[in-house]
PDB file of C-alpha atoms in Angstrom:
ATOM      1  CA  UNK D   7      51.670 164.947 170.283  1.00 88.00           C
ATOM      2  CA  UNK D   8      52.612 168.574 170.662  1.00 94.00           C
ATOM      3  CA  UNK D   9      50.628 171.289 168.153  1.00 96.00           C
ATOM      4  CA  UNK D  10      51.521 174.310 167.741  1.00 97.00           C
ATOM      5  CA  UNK D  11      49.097 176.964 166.979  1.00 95.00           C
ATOM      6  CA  UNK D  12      48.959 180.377 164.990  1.00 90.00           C
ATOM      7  CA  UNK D  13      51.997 182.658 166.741  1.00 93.00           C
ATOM      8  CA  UNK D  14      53.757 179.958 168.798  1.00 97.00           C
ATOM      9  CA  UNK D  15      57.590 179.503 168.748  1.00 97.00           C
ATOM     10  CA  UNK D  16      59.696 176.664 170.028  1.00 98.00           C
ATOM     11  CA  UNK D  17      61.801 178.693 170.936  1.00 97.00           C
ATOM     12  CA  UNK D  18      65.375 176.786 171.832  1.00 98.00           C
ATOM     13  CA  UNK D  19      63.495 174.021 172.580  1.00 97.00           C
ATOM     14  CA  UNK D  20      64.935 170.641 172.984  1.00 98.00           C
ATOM     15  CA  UNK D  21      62.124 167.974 172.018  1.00 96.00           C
ATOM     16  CA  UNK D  22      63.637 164.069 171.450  1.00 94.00           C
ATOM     17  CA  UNK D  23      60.669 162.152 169.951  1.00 92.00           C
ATOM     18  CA  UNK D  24      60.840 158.051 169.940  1.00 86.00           C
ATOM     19  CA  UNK D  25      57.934 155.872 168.740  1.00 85.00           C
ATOM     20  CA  UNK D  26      55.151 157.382 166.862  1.00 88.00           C
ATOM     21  CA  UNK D  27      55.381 160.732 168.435  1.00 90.00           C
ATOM     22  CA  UNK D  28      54.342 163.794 166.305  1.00 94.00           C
ATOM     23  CA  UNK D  29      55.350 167.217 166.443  1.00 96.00           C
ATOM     24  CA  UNK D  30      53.402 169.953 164.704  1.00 95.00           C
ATOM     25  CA  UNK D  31      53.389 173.301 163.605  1.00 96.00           C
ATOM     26  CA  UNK D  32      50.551 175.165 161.516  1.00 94.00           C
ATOM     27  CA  UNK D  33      50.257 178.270 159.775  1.00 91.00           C
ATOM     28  CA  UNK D  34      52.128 181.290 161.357  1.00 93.00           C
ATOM     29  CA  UNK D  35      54.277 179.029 163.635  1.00 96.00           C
ATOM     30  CA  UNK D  36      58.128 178.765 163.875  1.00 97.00           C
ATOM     31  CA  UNK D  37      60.834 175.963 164.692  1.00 98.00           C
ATOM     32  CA  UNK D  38      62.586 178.659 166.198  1.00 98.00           C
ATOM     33  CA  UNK D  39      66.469 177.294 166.906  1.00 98.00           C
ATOM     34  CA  UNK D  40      65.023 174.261 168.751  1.00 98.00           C
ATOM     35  CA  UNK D  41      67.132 171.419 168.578  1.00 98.00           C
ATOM     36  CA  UNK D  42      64.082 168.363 167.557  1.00 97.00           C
ATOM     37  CA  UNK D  43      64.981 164.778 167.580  1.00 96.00           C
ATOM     38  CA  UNK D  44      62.902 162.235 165.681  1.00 95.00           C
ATOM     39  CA  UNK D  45      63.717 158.399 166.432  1.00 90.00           C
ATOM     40  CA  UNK D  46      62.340 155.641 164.634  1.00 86.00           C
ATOM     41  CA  UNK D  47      58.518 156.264 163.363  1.00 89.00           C
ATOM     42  CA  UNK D  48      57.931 159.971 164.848  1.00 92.00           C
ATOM     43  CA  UNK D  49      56.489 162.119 162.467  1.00 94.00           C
ATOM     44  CA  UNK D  50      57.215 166.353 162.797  1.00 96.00           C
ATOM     45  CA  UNK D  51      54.324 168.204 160.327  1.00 95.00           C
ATOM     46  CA  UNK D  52      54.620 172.120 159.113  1.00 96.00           C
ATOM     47  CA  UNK D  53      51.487 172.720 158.238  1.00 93.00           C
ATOM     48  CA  UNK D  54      52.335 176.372 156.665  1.00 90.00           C
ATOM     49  CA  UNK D  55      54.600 176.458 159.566  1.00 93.00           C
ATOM     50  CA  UNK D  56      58.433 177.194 159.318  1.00 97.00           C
ATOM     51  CA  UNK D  57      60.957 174.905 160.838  1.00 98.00           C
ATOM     52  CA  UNK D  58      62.847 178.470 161.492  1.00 98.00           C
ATOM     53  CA  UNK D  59      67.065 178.149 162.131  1.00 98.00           C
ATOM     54  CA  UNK D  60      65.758 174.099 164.004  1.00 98.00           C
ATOM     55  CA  UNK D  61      68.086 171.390 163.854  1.00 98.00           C
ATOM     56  CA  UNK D  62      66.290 168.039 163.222  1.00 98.00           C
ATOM     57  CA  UNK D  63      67.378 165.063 163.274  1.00 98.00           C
ATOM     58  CA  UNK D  64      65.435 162.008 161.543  1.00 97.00           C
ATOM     59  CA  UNK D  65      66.623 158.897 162.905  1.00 95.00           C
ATOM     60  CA  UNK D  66      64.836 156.209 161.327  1.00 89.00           C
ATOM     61  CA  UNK D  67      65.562 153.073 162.953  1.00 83.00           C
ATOM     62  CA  UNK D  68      65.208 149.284 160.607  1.00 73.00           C
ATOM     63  CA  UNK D  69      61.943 149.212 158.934  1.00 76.00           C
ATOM     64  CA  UNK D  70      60.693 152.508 161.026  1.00 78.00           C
ATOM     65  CA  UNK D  71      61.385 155.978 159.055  1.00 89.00           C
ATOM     66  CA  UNK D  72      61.805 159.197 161.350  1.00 94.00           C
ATOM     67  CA  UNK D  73      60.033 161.791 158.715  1.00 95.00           C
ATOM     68  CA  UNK D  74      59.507 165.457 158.713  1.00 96.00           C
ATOM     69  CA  UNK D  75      56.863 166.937 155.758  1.00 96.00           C
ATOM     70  CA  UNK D  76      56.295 170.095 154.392  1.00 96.00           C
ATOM     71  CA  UNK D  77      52.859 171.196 153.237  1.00 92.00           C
ATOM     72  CA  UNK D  78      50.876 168.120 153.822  1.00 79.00           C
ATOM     73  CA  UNK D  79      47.828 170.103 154.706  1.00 68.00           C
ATOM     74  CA  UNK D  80      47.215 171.011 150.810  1.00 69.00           C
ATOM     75  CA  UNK D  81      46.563 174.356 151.622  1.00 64.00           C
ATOM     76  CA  UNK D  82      49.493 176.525 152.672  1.00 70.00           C
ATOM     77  CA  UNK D  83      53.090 177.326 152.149  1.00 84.00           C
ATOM     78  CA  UNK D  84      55.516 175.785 154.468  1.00 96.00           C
ATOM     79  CA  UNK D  85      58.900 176.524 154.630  1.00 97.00           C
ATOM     80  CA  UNK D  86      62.358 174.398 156.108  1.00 98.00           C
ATOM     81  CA  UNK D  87      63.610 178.093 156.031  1.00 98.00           C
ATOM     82  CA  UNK D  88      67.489 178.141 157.615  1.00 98.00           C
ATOM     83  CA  UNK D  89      67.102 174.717 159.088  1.00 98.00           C
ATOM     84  CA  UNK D  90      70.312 172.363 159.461  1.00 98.00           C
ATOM     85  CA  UNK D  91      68.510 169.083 158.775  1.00 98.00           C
ATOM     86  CA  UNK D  92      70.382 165.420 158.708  1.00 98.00           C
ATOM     87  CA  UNK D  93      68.150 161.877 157.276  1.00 97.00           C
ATOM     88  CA  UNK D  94      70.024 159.149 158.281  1.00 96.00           C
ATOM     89  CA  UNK D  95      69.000 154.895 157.911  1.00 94.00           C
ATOM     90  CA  UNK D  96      65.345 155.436 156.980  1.00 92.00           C
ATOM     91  CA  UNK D  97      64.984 159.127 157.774  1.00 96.00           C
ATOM     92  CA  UNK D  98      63.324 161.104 155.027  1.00 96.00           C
ATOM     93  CA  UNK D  99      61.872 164.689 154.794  1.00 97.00           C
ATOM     94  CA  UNK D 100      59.165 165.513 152.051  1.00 97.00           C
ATOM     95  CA  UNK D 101      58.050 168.432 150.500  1.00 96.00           C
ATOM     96  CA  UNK D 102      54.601 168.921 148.999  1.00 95.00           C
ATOM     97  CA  UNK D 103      52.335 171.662 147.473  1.00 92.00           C
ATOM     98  CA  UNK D 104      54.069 174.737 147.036  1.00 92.00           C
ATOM     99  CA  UNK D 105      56.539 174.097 150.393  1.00 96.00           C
ATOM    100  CA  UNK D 106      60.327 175.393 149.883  1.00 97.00           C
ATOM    101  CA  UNK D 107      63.788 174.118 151.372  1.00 98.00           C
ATOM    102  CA  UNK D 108      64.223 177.835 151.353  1.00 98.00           C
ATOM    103  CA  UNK D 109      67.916 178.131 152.618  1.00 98.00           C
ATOM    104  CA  UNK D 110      68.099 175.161 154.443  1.00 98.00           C
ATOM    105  CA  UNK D 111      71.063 172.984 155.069  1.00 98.00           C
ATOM    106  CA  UNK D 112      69.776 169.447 154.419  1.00 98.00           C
ATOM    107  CA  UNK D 113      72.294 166.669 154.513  1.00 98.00           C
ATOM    108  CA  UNK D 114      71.062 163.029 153.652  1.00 98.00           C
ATOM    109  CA  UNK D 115      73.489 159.876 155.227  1.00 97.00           C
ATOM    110  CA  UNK D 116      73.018 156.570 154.408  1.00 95.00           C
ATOM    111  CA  UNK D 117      69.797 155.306 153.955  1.00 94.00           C
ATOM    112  CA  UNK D 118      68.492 159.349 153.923  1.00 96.00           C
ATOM    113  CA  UNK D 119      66.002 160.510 151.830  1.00 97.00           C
ATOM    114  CA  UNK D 120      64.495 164.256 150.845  1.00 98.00           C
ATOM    115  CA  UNK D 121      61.959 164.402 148.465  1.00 98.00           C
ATOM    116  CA  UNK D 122      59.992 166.885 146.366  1.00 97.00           C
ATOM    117  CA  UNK D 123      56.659 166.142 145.461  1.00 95.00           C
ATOM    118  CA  UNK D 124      53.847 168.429 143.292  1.00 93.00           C
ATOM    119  CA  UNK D 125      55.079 172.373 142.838  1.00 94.00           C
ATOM    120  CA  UNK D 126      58.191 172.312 145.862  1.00 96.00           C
ATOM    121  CA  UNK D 127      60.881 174.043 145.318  1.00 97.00           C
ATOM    122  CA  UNK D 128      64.410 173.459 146.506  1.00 98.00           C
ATOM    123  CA  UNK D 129      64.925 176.738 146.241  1.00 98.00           C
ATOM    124  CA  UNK D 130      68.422 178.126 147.805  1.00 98.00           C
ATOM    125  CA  UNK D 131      68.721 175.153 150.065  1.00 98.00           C
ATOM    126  CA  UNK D 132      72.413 173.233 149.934  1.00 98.00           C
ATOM    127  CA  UNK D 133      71.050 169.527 149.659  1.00 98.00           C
ATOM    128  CA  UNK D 134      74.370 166.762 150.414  1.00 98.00           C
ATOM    129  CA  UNK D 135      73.726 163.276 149.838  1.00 98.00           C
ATOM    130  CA  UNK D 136      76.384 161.266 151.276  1.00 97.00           C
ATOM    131  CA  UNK D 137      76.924 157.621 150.102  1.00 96.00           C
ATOM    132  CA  UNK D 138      73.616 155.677 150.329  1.00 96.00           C
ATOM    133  CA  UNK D 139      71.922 158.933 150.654  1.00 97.00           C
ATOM    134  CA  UNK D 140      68.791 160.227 148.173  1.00 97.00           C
ATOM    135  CA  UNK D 141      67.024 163.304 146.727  1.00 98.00           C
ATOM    136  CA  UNK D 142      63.608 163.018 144.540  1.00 98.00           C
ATOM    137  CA  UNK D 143      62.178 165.237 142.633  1.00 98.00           C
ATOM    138  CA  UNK D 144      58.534 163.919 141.105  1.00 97.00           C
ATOM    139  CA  UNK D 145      55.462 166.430 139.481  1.00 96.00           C
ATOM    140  CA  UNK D 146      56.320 169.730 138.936  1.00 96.00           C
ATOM    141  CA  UNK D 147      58.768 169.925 141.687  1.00 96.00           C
ATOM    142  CA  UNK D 148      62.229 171.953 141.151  1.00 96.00           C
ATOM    143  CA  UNK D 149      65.951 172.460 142.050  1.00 98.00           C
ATOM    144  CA  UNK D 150      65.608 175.830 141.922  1.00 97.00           C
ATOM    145  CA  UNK D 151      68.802 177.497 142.321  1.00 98.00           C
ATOM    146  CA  UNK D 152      69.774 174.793 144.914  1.00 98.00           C
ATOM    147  CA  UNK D 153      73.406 173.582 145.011  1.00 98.00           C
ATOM    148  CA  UNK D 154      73.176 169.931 144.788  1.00 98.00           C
ATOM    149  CA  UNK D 155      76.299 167.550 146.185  1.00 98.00           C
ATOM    150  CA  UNK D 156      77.240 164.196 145.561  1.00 96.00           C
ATOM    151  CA  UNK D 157      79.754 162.830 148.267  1.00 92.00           C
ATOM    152  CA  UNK D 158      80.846 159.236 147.505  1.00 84.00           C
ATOM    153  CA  UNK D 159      78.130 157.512 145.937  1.00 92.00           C
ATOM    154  CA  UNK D 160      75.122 159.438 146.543  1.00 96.00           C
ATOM    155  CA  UNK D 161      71.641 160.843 144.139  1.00 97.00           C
ATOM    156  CA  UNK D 162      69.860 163.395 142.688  1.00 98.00           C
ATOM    157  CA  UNK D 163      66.731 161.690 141.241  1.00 98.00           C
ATOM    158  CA  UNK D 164      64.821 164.087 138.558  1.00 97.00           C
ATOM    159  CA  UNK D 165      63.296 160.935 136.701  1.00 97.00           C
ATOM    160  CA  UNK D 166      59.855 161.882 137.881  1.00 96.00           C
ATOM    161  CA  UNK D 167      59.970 165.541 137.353  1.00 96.00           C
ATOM    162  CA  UNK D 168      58.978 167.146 134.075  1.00 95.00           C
ATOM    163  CA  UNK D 169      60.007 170.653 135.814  1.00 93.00           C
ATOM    164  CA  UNK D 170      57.959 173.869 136.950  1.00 93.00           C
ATOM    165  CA  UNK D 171      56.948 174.467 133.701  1.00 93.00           C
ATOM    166  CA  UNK D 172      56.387 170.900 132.753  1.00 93.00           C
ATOM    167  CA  UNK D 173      58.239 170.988 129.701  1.00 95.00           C
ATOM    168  CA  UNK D 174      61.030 168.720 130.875  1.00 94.00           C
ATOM    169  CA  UNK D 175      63.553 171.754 131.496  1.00 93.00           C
ATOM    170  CA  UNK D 176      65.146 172.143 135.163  1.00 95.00           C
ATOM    171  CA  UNK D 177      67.493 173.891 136.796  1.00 94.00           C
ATOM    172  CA  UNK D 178      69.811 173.928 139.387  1.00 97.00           C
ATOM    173  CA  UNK D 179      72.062 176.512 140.843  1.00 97.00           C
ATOM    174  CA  UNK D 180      74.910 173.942 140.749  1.00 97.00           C
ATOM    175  CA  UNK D 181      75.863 170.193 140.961  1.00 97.00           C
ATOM    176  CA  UNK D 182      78.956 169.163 142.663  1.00 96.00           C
ATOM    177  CA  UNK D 183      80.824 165.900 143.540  1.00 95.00           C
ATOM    178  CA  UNK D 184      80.594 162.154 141.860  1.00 90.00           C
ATOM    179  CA  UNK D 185      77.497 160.450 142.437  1.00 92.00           C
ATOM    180  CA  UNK D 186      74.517 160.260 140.390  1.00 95.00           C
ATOM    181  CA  UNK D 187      72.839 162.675 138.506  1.00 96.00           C
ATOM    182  CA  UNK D 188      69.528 161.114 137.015  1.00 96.00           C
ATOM    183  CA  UNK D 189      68.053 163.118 134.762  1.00 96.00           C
ATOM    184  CA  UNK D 190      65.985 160.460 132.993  1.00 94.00           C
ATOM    185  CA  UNK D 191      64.572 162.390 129.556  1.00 93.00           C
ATOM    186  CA  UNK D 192      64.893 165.518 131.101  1.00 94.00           C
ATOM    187  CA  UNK D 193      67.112 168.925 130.453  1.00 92.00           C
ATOM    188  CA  UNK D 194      69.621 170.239 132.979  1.00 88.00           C
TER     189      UNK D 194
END
């Protein structure tokens, strides 16, 4: 495992992770522009952390998923900030609490997932799900002002959502491409 504490950077870091590694960064740490490879079960944590301008990959690999979470720790903010991050055959990044996408760049392949869990936001992130590829929202967890894109035969999942107000209402700051678009009983 590598932790990283209060004021630490990874700086341009280049950290490939296989098996059940874990990388993780607490409160008042950054990704920096490190370039972070997760293989098959790793696991990278921001713990009120931000994952900075990183690239991360999440390779899961058959039944292993390659995961990255966002404010697991039930007690701070965590942010993907500016990250460029790609889920690809059973690679998934979460959001809980109050984390944010912020303005990240997340792009979900096949077998990709990014979900939103509790109070998460997507914020001003630009989420793609290619074919095979998934977003969740579930709880009180939002678009935002997100723009949300369908390539071939991805989707946007706001069945378990009742919105940030929890009155079924959502938003988004725009939906793009073919797809699916599942907004279950809610309001777009």
């Amino acid at each position: 495992s590598i932790n990283f504490t209060s004021g630490a950077n990874a700086g341009s870091a280049a950290i490939d992770m296989t098996g059940n590694g874990r990388v993780i960064f607490n409160a008042g740490t950054d990704a920096g522009t490190a370039a972070i490879t997760n293989r098959a079960s790793g696991t990278i944590q921001f713990n009120g952390g931000s994952a900075g301008s990183a690239t991360i990959d999440n390779l899961g690999t058959g039944p292993f998923t390659a995961k990255t979470t966002f404010g697991t720790d039930g007690t701070t903010q965590a942010t993907a900030a500016n990250a460029r991050i790609t889920n690809s055959n059973g690679g998934r990044t979460m959001f809980f609490d109050a984390s944010t996408a912020a303005t990240a760049i997340i792009t979900n392949k096949a077998g990709g997932i990014t979900d939103f869990y509790s109070d998460s936001t997507a914020a001003n992130a630009v989420i793609t799900n290619q074919t095979g590829g998934r977003t969740n929202f579930s709880g009180n967890a939002s678009a935002g002002a997100a723009r949300l894109i369908n390539d071939g035969n991805g989707t946007f999942d706001f069945t378990g959502t009742t919105g940030t107000a929890g009155d079924g209402k959502l938003s988004a700051g725009s939906i793009e491409g073919g797809g699916n678009f599942d907004l279950g009983s809610n309001q777009l």
